[in-house]
Every structure is written in C-alpha cells, then in structure tokens.
Coordinates of C-alpha atoms and ligand atoms in Angstrom, one line a residue:
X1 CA 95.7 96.0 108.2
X2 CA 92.4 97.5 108.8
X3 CA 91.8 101.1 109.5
X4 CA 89.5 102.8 111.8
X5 CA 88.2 105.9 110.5
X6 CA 86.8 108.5 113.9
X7 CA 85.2 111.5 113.2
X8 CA 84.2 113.7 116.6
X9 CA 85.0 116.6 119.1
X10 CA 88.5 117.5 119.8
X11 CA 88.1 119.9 122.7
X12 CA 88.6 122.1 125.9
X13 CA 86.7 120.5 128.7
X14 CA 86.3 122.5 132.6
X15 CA 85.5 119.8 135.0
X16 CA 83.5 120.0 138.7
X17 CA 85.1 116.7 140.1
X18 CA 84.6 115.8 143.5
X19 CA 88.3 116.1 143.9
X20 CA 88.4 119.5 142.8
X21 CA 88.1 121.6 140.0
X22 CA 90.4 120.7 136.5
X23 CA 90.2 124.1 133.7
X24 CA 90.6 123.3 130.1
X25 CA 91.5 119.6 130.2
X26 CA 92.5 118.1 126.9
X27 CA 88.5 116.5 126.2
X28 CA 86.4 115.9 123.2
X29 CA 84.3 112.4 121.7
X30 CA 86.9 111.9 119.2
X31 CA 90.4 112.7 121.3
X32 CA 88.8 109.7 124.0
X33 CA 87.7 107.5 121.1
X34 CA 91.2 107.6 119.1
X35 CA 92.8 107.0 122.2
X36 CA 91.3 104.3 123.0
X37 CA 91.1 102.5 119.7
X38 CA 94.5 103.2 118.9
X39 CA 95.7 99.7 121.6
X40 CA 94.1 98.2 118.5
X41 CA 94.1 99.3 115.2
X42 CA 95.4 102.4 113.0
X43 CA 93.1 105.7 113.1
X44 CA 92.5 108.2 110.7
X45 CA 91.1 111.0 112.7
X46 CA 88.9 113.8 111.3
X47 CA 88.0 116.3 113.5
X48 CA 87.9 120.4 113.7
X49 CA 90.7 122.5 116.5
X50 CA 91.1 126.0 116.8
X51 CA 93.9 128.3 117.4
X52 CA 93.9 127.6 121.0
X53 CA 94.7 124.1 120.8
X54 CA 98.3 123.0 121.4
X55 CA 100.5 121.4 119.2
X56 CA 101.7 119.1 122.0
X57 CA 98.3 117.1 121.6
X58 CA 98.3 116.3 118.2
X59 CA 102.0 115.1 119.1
X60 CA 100.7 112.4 121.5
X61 CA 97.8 110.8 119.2
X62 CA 100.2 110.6 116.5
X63 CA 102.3 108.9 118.8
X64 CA 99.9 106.4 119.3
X65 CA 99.2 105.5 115.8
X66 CA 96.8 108.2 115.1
X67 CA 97.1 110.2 111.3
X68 CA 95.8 113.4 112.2
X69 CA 95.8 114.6 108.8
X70 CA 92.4 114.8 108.5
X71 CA 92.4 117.4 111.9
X72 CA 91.8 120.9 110.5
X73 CA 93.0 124.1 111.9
X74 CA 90.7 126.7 111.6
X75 CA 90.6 130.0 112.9
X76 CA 88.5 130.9 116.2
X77 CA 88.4 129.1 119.6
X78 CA 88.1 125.3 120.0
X79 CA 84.9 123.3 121.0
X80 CA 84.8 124.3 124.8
X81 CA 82.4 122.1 127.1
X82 CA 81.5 121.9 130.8
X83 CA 80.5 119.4 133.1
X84 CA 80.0 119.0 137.1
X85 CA 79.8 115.7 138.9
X86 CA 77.9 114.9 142.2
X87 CA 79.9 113.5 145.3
X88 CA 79.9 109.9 143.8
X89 CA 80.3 110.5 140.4
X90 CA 77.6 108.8 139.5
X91 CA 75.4 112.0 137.4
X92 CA 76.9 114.9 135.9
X93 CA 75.3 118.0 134.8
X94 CA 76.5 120.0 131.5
X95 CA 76.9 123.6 132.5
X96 CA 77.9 125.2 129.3
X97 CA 78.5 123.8 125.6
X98 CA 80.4 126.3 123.2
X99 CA 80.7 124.7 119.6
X100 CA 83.2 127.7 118.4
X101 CA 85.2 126.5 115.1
X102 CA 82.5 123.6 115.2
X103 CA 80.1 126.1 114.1
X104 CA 81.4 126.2 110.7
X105 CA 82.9 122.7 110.5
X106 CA 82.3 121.1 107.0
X107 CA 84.5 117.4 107.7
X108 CA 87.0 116.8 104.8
X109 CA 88.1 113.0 104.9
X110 CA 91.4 112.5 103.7
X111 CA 91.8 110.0 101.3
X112 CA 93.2 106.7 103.3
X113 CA 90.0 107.5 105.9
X114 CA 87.9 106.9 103.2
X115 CA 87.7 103.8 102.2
X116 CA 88.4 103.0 105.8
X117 CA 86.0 99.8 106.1
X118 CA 85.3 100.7 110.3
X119 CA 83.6 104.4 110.7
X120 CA 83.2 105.3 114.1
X121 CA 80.6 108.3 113.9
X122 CA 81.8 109.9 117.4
X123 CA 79.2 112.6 119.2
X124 CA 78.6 116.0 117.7
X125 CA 76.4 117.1 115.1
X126 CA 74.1 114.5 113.4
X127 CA 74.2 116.6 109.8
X128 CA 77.8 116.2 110.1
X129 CA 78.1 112.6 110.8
X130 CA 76.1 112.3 108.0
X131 CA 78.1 114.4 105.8
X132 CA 81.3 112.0 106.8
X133 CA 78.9 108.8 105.6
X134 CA 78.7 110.6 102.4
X135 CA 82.4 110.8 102.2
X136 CA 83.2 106.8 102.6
X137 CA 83.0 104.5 100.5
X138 CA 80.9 101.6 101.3
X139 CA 82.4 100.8 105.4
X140 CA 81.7 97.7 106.5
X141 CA 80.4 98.6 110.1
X142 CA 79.4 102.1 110.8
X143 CA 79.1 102.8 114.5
X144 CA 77.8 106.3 115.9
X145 CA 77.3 107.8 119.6
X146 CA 75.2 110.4 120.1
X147 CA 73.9 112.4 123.5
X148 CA 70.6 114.3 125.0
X149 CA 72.1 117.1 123.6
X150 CA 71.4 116.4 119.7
X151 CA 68.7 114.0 120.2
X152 CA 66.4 116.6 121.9
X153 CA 68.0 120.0 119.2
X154 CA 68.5 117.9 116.6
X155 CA 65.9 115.0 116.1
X156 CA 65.1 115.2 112.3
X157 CA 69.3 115.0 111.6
X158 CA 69.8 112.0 113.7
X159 CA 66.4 110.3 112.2
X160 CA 67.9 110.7 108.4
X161 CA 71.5 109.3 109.8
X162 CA 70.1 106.5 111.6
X163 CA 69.5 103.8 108.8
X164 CA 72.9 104.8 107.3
X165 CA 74.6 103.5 111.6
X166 CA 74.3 99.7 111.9
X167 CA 75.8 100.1 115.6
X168 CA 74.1 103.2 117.6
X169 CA 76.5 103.4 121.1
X170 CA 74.4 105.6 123.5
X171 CA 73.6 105.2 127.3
X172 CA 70.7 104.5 129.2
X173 CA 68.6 107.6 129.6
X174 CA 69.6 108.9 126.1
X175 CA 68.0 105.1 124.9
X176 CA 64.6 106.5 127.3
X177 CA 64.8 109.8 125.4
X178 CA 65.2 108.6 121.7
X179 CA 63.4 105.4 121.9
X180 CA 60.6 107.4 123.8
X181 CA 59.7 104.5 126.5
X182 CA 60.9 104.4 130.1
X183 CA 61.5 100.5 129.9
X184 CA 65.1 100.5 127.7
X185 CA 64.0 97.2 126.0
X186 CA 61.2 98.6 124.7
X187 CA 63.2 102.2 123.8
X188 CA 65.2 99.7 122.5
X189 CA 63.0 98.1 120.1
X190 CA 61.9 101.1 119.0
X191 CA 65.4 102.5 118.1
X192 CA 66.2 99.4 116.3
X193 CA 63.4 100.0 113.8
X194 CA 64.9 103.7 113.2
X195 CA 67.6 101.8 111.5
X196 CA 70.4 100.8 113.7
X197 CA 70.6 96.7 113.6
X198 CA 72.6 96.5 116.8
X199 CA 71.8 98.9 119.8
X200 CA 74.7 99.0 122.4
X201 CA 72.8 100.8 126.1
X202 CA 75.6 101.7 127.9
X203 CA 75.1 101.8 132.0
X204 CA 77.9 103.3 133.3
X205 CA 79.3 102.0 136.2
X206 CA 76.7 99.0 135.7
X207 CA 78.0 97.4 132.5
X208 CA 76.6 97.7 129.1
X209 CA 73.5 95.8 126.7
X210 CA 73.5 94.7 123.2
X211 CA 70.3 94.3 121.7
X212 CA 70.2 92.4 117.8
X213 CA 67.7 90.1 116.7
X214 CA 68.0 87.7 119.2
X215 CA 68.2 87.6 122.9
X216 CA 69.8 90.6 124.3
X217 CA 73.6 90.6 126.4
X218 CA 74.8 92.5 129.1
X219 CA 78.5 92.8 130.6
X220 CA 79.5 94.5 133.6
X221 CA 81.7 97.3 134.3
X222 CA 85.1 96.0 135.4
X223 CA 84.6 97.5 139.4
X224 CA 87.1 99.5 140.3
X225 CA 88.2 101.0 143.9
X226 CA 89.3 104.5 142.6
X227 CA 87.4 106.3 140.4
X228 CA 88.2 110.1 139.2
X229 CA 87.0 111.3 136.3
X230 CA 83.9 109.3 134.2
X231 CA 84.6 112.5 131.4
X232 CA 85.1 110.2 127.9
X233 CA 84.1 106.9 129.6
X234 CA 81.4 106.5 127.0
X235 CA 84.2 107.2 124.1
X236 CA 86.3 105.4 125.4
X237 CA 84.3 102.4 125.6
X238 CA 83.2 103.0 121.7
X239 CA 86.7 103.4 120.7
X240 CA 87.8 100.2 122.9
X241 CA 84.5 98.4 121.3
X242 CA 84.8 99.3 117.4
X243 CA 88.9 99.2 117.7
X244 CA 88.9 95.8 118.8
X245 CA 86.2 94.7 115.9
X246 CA 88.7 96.2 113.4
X247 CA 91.4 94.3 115.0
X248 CA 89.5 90.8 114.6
X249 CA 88.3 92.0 110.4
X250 CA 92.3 92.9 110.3
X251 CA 93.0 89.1 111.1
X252 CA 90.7 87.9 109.0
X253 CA 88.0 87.4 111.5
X254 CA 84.1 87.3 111.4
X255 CA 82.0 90.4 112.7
X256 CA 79.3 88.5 114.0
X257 CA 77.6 88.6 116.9
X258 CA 79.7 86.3 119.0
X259 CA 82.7 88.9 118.1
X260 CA 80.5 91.7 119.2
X261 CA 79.6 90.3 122.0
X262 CA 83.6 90.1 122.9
X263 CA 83.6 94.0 121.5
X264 CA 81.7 94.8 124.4
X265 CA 83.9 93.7 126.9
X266 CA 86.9 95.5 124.8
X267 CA 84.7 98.5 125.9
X268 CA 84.5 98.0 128.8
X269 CA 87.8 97.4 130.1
X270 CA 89.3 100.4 127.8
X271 CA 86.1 102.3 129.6
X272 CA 87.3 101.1 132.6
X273 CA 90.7 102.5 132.4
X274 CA 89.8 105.8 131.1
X275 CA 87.9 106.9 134.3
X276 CA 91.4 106.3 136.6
X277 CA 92.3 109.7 136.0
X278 CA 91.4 112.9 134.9
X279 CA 91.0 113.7 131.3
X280 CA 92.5 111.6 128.7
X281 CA 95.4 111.0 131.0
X282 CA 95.2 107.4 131.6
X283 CA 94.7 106.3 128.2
X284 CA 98.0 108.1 126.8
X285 CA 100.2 106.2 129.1
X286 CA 98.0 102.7 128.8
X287 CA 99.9 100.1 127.1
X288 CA 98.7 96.2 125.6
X289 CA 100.1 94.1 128.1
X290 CA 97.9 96.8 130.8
X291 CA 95.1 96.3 128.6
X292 CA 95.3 92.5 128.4
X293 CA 95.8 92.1 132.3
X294 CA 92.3 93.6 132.7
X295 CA 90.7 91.3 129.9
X296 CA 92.1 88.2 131.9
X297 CA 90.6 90.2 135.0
X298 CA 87.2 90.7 133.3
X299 CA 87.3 86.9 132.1
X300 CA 87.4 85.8 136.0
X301 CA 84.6 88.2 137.0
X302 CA 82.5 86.7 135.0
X303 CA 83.6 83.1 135.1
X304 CA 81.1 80.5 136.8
X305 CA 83.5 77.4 137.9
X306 CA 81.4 74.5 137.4
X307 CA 78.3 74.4 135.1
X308 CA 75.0 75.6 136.2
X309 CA 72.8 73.3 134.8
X310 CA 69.3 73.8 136.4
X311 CA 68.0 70.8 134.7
X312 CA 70.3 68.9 137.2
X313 CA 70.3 70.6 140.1
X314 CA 66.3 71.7 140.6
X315 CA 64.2 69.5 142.5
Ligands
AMP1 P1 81.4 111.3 127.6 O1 81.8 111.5 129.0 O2 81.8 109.9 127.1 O3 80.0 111.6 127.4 O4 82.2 112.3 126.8 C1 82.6 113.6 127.2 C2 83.3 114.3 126.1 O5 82.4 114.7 125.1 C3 83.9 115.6 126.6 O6 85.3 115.6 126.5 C4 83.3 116.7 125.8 O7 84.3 117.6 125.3 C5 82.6 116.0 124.7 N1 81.3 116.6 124.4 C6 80.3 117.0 125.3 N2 79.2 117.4 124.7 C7 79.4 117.3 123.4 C8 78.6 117.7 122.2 N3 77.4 118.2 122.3 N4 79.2 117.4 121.0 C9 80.4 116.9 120.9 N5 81.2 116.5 121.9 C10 80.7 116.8 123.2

C-alpha cells in the first residue's frame, strides 16, 4: 500500500468564532492534514510538540492510522497560533503566531516516511520543508501549502523549494501575493514557472482551481447550511486531495490529470466536513461510508441531466 508522508504544525490554536471564543484547541497544518488523509491512506507524520501537548492527541491520530513516530518531543511550549473570524466567517485575521519548539525544529524522517512515494509539504517554514525533501528519496508527487505569512518573511526559502513541489496548494490571495498579479490566472502563470507544474487556488467557500498545461478546472465547495469553524479547511482539503491520489497509486492507478482532477473534489468534500465543528473535531469522528455519502452528494451538484450541446441547441 502506499504511504503518505506529512510533515507540518502540530499546535495550540485560540479561536474568535462568531459563536464564541474556543482557548487552545487541538490545531496545526499537519494535525488537519493527517486527519484528513488518513480516510485514505497510511501516514507517517513528522512534526515538532512540546511539553504542553497531551498524550491523548497523539492517541487519536494513531488511532486513525497515523505512525507518529516521526513526532518529536522537545522541551519548551508547543507552536501556539491565533485567529479571529468576522460574523460570516468568511476572513479571518491572525492575531498572534508563536513558533516555540518550532524555533529550533530540525525534521528527522523516520525511515518508512522516507521512501514514502506521496510528500505532503504541510505550512510552516519553507527551509524546513526543504530540509524534509532532502530527506526522501525520490517521491513521486510532492505537494506543499504555504501561507501570507512565509511568502511575505520568507520569499528567498520558498523560491529555492519551489522547483523541488510539483503541486503548490495555496488560496486565492496568497496566489495574488506570490504570483504578484491581481488577476489569479496570471499569478497563476507566474507561479507555475517558479517551478510547481500544477497550481491548486483554493477559494474557500467558492470551490477550488487547478491550473496544468492545459485549460484550467474549477470545483465548488460542497454548500453547506452550518458552518463553525473554517480553522484547517485548507489542510484538510490538501490532506483529502493528496490522500486520495495515494489511494488511486496504491491500486495501481495513474496520477494524471483526470485523477487530479477527481483529487480535487476529495478535497473538497474532506474540506467540507472539517469546517462542521470546531477544531479538528469533525474529522476524528468522520468515517468512509460519511465520506462517500458526500462524494455521491458532490457528484449530483455538479451533474447536468441531459447534454448541453450548444452546437444543437443555438440558433
Ligand atoms: P488553515 O485554516 O487551513 O489555514 O490552517 C490553520 C492551521 O494552521 C491552524 O491550526 C494553525 O495552528 C496553523 N498555522 C497557522 N499559521 C501557521 C504558520 N505560520 N505555520 C504553520 N502552521 C500555521
């Protein structure tokens, strides 16, 4: 079977939600991203936690298929961020990043994760993505995320990583700022020819883009009635997205662009689910047959009955 290899935050997160205020949430690129990605394929998680973090954590991603023997303890508080929503929980503001034990954090992959051929380079530092690349040997798809955050701090790291990513996951405005044009298919031109060969835009609660080669494709956000928390949509939806592809290379499948194309909706739906409650909450008690009910839901929203041929039916 193939194994996904995630490296990212594991963290403390204090969310401003319109329905109320949540102190140090289980949060963190990587505890999202494994979560996700383990409804599909076995993880090997490597990520950095500090004294604070409980035991009872750990616990639940092994549960779901995650080795967390790569997750080092070191001493010193873990990787703490903040975050405050508006009243329809459509922009957040950060309100305070503490890095902590990430500070010092030099990744050490354990042996299974590296020859892992999926790498899922979740968000935090660029120089230490990189570092992970270093450690693999020779993945088959590398796909990274990466925020404002690093892009504006850190532009010289991510420019050296970028050839080594041949999926770059990021959303819209981040596409703006690193691709330097307000029109996203021209950002994302420009960001293709930093290295990345596919360029996934994601839109929040308006779907997601994939630019390759050729034309580009979009897929909506599944709509939902209640929404909670968007903290660890976007991980979510890269965990759902590379997950699935290392399900189909499992099976024996291609990674082309038709199963990309499918990937995307895989991130979507997982995205989908994460937002239903706060934190990580939803995603520890999601099972398949959850997961597959929403796939079949997707499928109809985006199902036209009859052919829409315009050749036939213009005057
Ligand atoms: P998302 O909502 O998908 O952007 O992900 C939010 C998660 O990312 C939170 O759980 C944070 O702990 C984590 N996070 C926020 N900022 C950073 C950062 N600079 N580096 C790594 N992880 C971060």
């Amino acid at each position: 079977m193939s194994r996904l290899l995630i490296v990212g935050s594991v963290a403390f997160d204090d969310l401003e939600l319109p329905s109320g205020d949540f102190k140090n949430v289980w949060g963190g690129s990587a505890s999202y991203a494994a979560l996700a990605a383990s409804l599909f394929a076995p993880i090997d998680l490597c990520a950095v936690i500090g004294e604070d973090f409980p035991e009872e954590h750990l616990a639940t991603m092994k549960a779901h298929g995650v080795d967390v023997t790569g997750v080092e303890r070191a001493k010193g508080r873990s990787f703490r961020w903040a975050g405050r929503y508006d009243a329809t929980l459509a922009s957040r503001v950060t309100l305070d990043t503490q890095l902590n034990v990430f500070a010092d954090f030099r990744p050490k992959i354990p042996a299974a994760g590296r020859s892992a051929p999926f790498v899922l380079l979740g968000n935090i530092h660029p120089a230490l993505q990189y570092e992970v690349l270093e450690q693999t040997t020779k993945p088959k798809l590398v796909i990274a995320d990466t925020m404002n955050f690093w892009i504006d701090g850190e532009r010289a790291a991510l420019m050296k990583l970028l050839p080594r990513v041949d999926v770059l996951v990021i959303n819209e405005e981040e596409a703006r700022q690193l691709g330097q044009h307000h029109n996203v298919s021209r950002a994302a031109a420009a960001i293709r020819a930093m290295g990345p060969k596919y360029l996934v835009v994601k839109r929040g609660e308006y779907g997601a883009l994939l630019y390759d080669d050729g034309a580009p494709f979009f897929a909506p956000a599944y709509p939902l009635e209640d929404v909670v928390d968007p903290t660890g949509a976007g991980d979510s939806f890269a965990g759902g997205f590379v997950g699935y592809l290392t399900r189909v290379d499992g099976q024996g499948g291609q990674i082309d662009r038709a199963a990309l194309r499918r990937a995307i909706v895989a991130g979507s739906v997982l995205g989908s689910f994460c937002v239903e409650d706060v934190g990580p909450q939803r995603l520890v008690t999601l099972r398949g047959d959850h997961v597959r009910d929403r796939l079949l839901a997707f499928k109809q929203l985006v199902h036209v009955e009859h052919e829409l041929d315009a050749l036939t039916l213009l005057r």
